[in-house]
Amino acid sequence: SQLRKAWEEEVALMRDRINGMRRLLVQSLADRGVEKDLSFIERQRGMFSFSGLNPLQVDQLRKEHSIYIVGSGRINVAGLNSSNIQVLCDAIIEVL
């Protein structure tokens, strides 16, 4: 029971961090003038999120910014952190 409690606490911490990164991504883009409604990103769950970027924009991110996002526009939200999220926001703004 102690091991299960520790596991549940760790999962809750991971979930809260990922949800916080979702909120920070959406808010940072909005704060920097992106008018596109990206609030759907905050409502998604899990380690990955559909970004709403099209294949051409995804290709630009790869070629011009060395940011890998799968062709469907799905991003690894779990890979975001306070050190790299602004770089991602800059790149997304440029390709939008």
C-alpha positions as a LaTeX table, in Angstrom:
\begin{tabular}{lrrr}
\hline
Residue & $x$ (\AA) & $y$ (\AA) & $z$ (\AA) \\
\hline
Ser1 & 0.00 & 0.00 & 0.00 \\
Gln2 & 2.91 & 2.37 & 0.68 \\
Leu3 & 4.43 & 1.64 & $-2.71$ \\
Arg4 & 1.09 & 2.26 & $-4.43$ \\
Lys5 & 0.68 & 5.56 & $-2.56$ \\
Ala6 & 4.17 & 6.67 & $-3.64$ \\
Trp7 & 3.40 & 5.69 & $-7.24$ \\
Glu8 & 0.10 & 7.60 & $-7.24$ \\
Glu9 & 1.86 & 10.69 & $-5.87$ \\
Glu10 & 4.53 & 10.49 & $-8.58$ \\
Val11 & 1.91 & 10.09 & $-11.31$ \\
Ala12 & 0.00 & 13.08 & $-9.93$ \\
Leu13 & 3.18 & 15.19 & $-10.00$ \\
Met14 & 3.89 & 14.21 & $-13.61$ \\
Arg15 & 0.29 & 14.90 & $-14.62$ \\
Asp16 & 0.33 & 18.32 & $-12.94$ \\
Arg17 & 3.65 & 19.24 & $-14.60$ \\
Ile18 & 2.43 & 18.24 & $-18.06$ \\
Asn19 & $-0.84$ & 20.11 & $-17.59$ \\
Gly20 & 1.15 & 23.13 & $-16.42$ \\
Met21 & 3.28 & 22.98 & $-19.57$ \\
Arg22 & 0.10 & 22.88 & $-21.67$ \\
Arg23 & $-1.20$ & 26.00 & $-19.93$ \\
Leu24 & 2.16 & 27.76 & $-20.22$ \\
Leu25 & 2.41 & 26.97 & $-23.94$ \\
Val26 & $-1.06$ & 28.28 & $-24.71$ \\
Gln27 & $-0.65$ & 31.35 & $-22.48$ \\
Ser28 & 2.84 & 32.18 & $-23.79$ \\
Leu29 & 1.62 & 32.08 & $-27.39$ \\
Ala30 & $-1.41$ & 34.23 & $-26.55$ \\
Asp31 & 0.74 & 36.71 & $-24.59$ \\
Arg32 & 3.00 & 37.07 & $-27.61$ \\
Gly33 & 0.16 & 37.96 & $-29.94$ \\
Val34 & $-0.95$ & 34.66 & $-31.46$ \\
Glu35 & $-4.62$ & 35.20 & $-32.23$ \\
Lys36 & $-5.36$ & 31.59 & $-33.16$ \\
Asp37 & $-7.43$ & 29.88 & $-30.46$ \\
Leu38 & $-5.18$ & 27.14 & $-29.08$ \\
Ser39 & $-7.17$ & 26.52 & $-25.91$ \\
Phe40 & $-7.92$ & 22.99 & $-27.14$ \\
Ile41 & $-4.32$ & 22.12 & $-26.20$ \\
Glu42 & $-5.14$ & 22.74 & $-22.53$ \\
Arg43 & $-8.12$ & 20.40 & $-22.66$ \\
Gln44 & $-6.16$ & 17.49 & $-24.09$ \\
Arg45 & $-4.68$ & 14.84 & $-21.81$ \\
Gly46 & $-1.61$ & 12.66 & $-21.83$ \\
Met47 & 2.03 & 13.07 & $-22.74$ \\
Phe48 & 1.27 & 14.15 & $-26.32$ \\
Ser49 & $-0.93$ & 16.83 & $-27.80$ \\
Phe50 & $-2.26$ & 17.74 & $-31.21$ \\
Ser51 & $-0.84$ & 21.20 & $-31.95$ \\
Gly52 & $-3.08$ & 22.28 & $-34.80$ \\
Leu53 & $-0.04$ & 22.86 & $-37.02$ \\
Asn54 & $-0.31$ & 21.67 & $-40.60$ \\
Pro55 & 2.29 & 19.48 & $-42.36$ \\
Leu56 & 3.92 & 22.48 & $-44.05$ \\
Gln57 & 4.36 & 24.26 & $-40.70$ \\
Val58 & 5.69 & 21.04 & $-39.13$ \\
Asp59 & 8.22 & 20.76 & $-41.96$ \\
Gln60 & 9.31 & 24.38 & $-41.37$ \\
Leu61 & 9.83 & 23.67 & $-37.67$ \\
Arg62 & 12.05 & 20.73 & $-38.55$ \\
Lys63 & 14.08 & 22.40 & $-41.29$ \\
Glu64 & 14.40 & 25.93 & $-39.95$ \\
His65 & 14.33 & 25.42 & $-36.18$ \\
Ser66 & 15.46 & 21.81 & $-35.61$ \\
Ile67 & 12.25 & 21.12 & $-33.71$ \\
Tyr68 & 10.82 & 17.69 & $-34.36$ \\
Ile69 & 7.06 & 17.28 & $-34.41$ \\
Val70 & 5.45 & 14.35 & $-36.18$ \\
Gly71 & 3.76 & 15.09 & $-39.50$ \\
Ser72 & 0.29 & 15.10 & $-37.96$ \\
Gly73 & 1.31 & 18.01 & $-35.73$ \\
Arg74 & 1.43 & 15.96 & $-32.54$ \\
Ile75 & 3.91 & 17.29 & $-29.96$ \\
Asn76 & 5.50 & 15.68 & $-26.93$ \\
Val77 & 4.22 & 17.90 & $-24.13$ \\
Ala78 & 6.13 & 15.84 & $-21.56$ \\
Gly79 & 9.34 & 17.00 & $-23.25$ \\
Leu80 & 8.56 & 20.66 & $-22.61$ \\
Asn81 & 10.11 & 22.49 & $-19.68$ \\
Ser82 & 10.72 & 26.06 & $-18.54$ \\
Ser83 & 14.05 & 26.09 & $-20.41$ \\
Asn84 & 12.77 & 25.14 & $-23.85$ \\
Ile85 & 9.17 & 26.29 & $-24.06$ \\
Gln86 & 10.00 & 29.84 & $-25.17$ \\
Val87 & 12.19 & 28.50 & $-27.98$ \\
Leu88 & 9.24 & 26.41 & $-29.14$ \\
Cys89 & 6.91 & 29.41 & $-28.89$ \\
Asp90 & 9.31 & 31.55 & $-30.97$ \\
Ala91 & 9.45 & 28.88 & $-33.65$ \\
Ile92 & 5.68 & 28.32 & $-33.70$ \\
Ile93 & 5.06 & 32.06 & $-34.01$ \\
Glu94 & 7.44 & 32.21 & $-36.95$ \\
Val95 & 5.76 & 29.37 & $-38.84$ \\
Leu96 & 2.23 & 30.60 & $-38.17$ \\
\hline
\end{tabular}
